[in-house]
Amino acid sequence: DHRETGFTMVEVLTVALIIAVITTFAFASYRKSRQRAIETQGIHALKELAVAMEAHYNDNGYYALSFSGLQPTYINPNYILSDSPIRERSIAFVQGFTCFWTVNPITPQRYSIRAKGIYKYNTRINDWLELRVTDRGVVEGRRYSNGVSAWRPL
């Protein structure tokens, strides 16, 4: 009574299919978790900028006209505002986002800082998250994925 040992081709393919399905779900979950982490860092950084802007306003009577106006007193001088443009040996304060700074010198009691992060899920779709903090100190966000959503507090 001689029996062959080993797995049949059907068993091997079944195991390979199960592993492929599990890997697909794990990778999708990992990408979503990574995106959420970047978004959370962006929200935290904008809240820090709002605190720095208020501290600058309390000390000087007007909001800083640029990110460098907050350095070195309120923000570490080794930081730059965002990932674009990167200077050598510098750290982006709002990582994963491109930031836009708006302070009108005519009305220095108001400001707006926007941060736009683009996430490429596949080759056809660009989703993005835009964050903003204003002189009200509230961080708001809106998303683009098949249309722009309204601003909402975060």
Coordinates of C-alpha atoms in Angstrom, one line a residue:
D1 CA 0.0 0.0 0.0
H2 CA 2.1 2.9 -1.3
R3 CA 0.5 6.4 -1.0
E4 CA 2.0 9.6 -2.4
T5 CA 2.6 12.4 0.2
G6 CA 2.2 16.1 -0.6
F7 CA -0.4 18.5 -1.6
T8 CA -2.6 18.4 -4.7
M9 CA -2.6 21.3 -7.1
V10 CA -6.1 22.3 -6.0
E11 CA -5.0 22.6 -2.4
V12 CA -2.0 24.7 -3.3
L13 CA -4.1 27.1 -5.5
T14 CA -6.7 27.4 -2.8
V15 CA -4.1 28.4 -0.2
A16 CA -2.5 30.8 -2.6
L17 CA -6.0 32.4 -3.3
I18 CA -6.7 32.8 0.4
I19 CA -3.3 34.4 1.0
A20 CA -3.9 36.8 -1.9
V21 CA -7.3 37.9 -0.6
I22 CA -6.0 38.4 2.9
T23 CA -3.0 40.4 1.5
T24 CA -5.3 42.6 -0.5
F25 CA -7.5 43.5 2.5
A26 CA -4.4 44.1 4.7
F27 CA -2.8 46.4 2.1
A28 CA -6.0 48.5 1.7
S29 CA -6.3 48.8 5.5
Y30 CA -2.7 49.8 5.8
R31 CA -3.1 52.6 3.1
K32 CA -6.2 53.9 4.8
S33 CA -4.5 53.9 8.2
R34 CA -1.4 55.7 6.8
Q35 CA -3.7 58.3 5.2
R36 CA -5.5 58.9 8.5
A37 CA -2.2 59.3 10.3
I38 CA -1.0 62.0 7.8
E39 CA -4.4 63.8 8.1
T40 CA -4.1 63.7 11.9
Q41 CA -0.6 65.1 11.8
G42 CA -1.8 67.9 9.4
I43 CA -4.7 68.8 11.7
H44 CA -2.4 68.8 14.7
A45 CA 0.2 71.0 12.9
L46 CA -2.5 73.6 11.9
K47 CA -3.7 73.7 15.5
E48 CA -0.1 74.4 16.6
L49 CA 0.1 77.2 14.0
A50 CA -3.1 78.7 15.3
V51 CA -1.6 78.8 18.8
A52 CA 1.6 80.3 17.5
M53 CA -0.3 82.9 15.5
E54 CA -2.4 83.9 18.6
A55 CA 0.8 84.1 20.7
H56 CA 2.4 86.3 18.1
Y57 CA -0.8 88.5 18.0
N58 CA -0.7 88.8 21.8
D59 CA 2.9 89.8 21.9
N60 CA 2.9 92.1 18.8
G61 CA -0.7 93.2 18.2
Y62 CA -0.9 91.7 14.7
Y63 CA -0.6 88.2 13.1
A64 CA 2.6 87.1 11.5
L65 CA 2.7 87.8 7.8
S66 CA 4.6 84.6 7.0
F67 CA 5.7 81.4 8.5
S68 CA 9.2 82.7 9.0
G69 CA 7.6 85.6 11.1
L70 CA 6.8 83.0 13.8
Q71 CA 10.4 81.7 13.9
P72 CA 12.4 81.3 16.2
T73 CA 10.2 82.6 19.0
Y74 CA 7.0 80.6 18.4
I75 CA 8.1 77.8 15.9
N76 CA 11.4 75.9 15.8
P77 CA 13.7 77.6 13.2
N78 CA 14.6 74.2 11.6
Y79 CA 11.1 73.8 10.2
I80 CA 9.8 75.0 6.9
L81 CA 6.0 75.4 6.4
S82 CA 5.3 72.4 4.2
D83 CA 6.7 69.8 1.9
S84 CA 7.0 72.3 -1.0
P85 CA 9.7 73.6 -1.4
I86 CA 12.1 71.5 0.7
R87 CA 15.3 73.0 1.8
E88 CA 18.2 70.8 2.7
R89 CA 18.3 69.7 6.3
S90 CA 14.8 71.1 7.1
I91 CA 11.7 69.4 8.4
A92 CA 8.2 70.1 7.0
F93 CA 6.0 71.5 9.8
V94 CA 2.9 70.2 8.0
Q95 CA 4.1 67.0 6.5
G96 CA 2.3 65.5 3.5
F97 CA 0.7 68.8 2.6
T98 CA 1.4 71.9 0.5
C99 CA 0.5 75.0 2.5
F100 CA -0.8 78.4 1.5
W101 CA -0.5 81.4 3.9
T102 CA -2.8 84.3 3.7
V103 CA -2.5 87.3 5.9
N104 CA -3.7 90.6 4.5
P105 CA -1.4 93.4 5.7
I106 CA -4.3 95.9 5.5
T107 CA -6.4 93.8 7.9
P108 CA -3.7 92.2 10.1
Q109 CA -6.3 91.0 12.6
R110 CA -7.3 88.2 10.2
Y111 CA -5.5 85.3 8.7
S112 CA -6.0 82.0 6.9
I113 CA -3.7 79.1 6.5
R114 CA -4.7 76.3 4.1
A115 CA -3.0 72.9 3.7
K116 CA -3.8 70.7 0.7
G117 CA -2.8 67.0 0.7
I118 CA -3.2 64.9 -2.4
Y119 CA -3.5 61.1 -2.1
K120 CA -3.2 58.9 -5.1
Y121 CA -5.2 55.7 -4.6
N122 CA -4.8 54.5 -8.1
T123 CA -3.7 55.8 -11.5
R124 CA -7.1 57.3 -12.4
I125 CA -8.2 59.1 -9.3
N126 CA -6.7 61.9 -7.2
D127 CA -8.4 62.4 -3.8
W128 CA -7.4 65.3 -1.7
L129 CA -8.0 66.7 1.7
E130 CA -7.8 70.4 2.3
L131 CA -7.4 71.8 5.8
R132 CA -7.7 75.4 6.9
V133 CA -7.3 77.3 10.1
T134 CA -8.3 81.0 10.4
D135 CA -8.2 83.7 13.0
R136 CA -11.2 82.0 14.6
G137 CA -8.8 79.2 15.6
V138 CA -11.1 76.4 14.2
V139 CA -9.5 73.8 12.0
E140 CA -11.8 72.9 9.2
G141 CA -11.5 70.4 6.4
R142 CA -13.0 69.4 3.1
R143 CA -12.4 66.4 0.8
Y144 CA -12.4 65.9 -2.9
S145 CA -13.4 62.5 -4.2
N146 CA -15.8 62.7 -7.2
G147 CA -16.7 66.3 -6.1
V148 CA -15.8 68.8 -3.5
S149 CA -17.4 68.6 -0.1
A150 CA -18.3 71.5 2.1
W151 CA -16.0 72.8 4.8
R152 CA -16.6 71.1 8.2
P153 CA -15.0 71.5 11.6
L154 CA -12.5 68.8 12.6

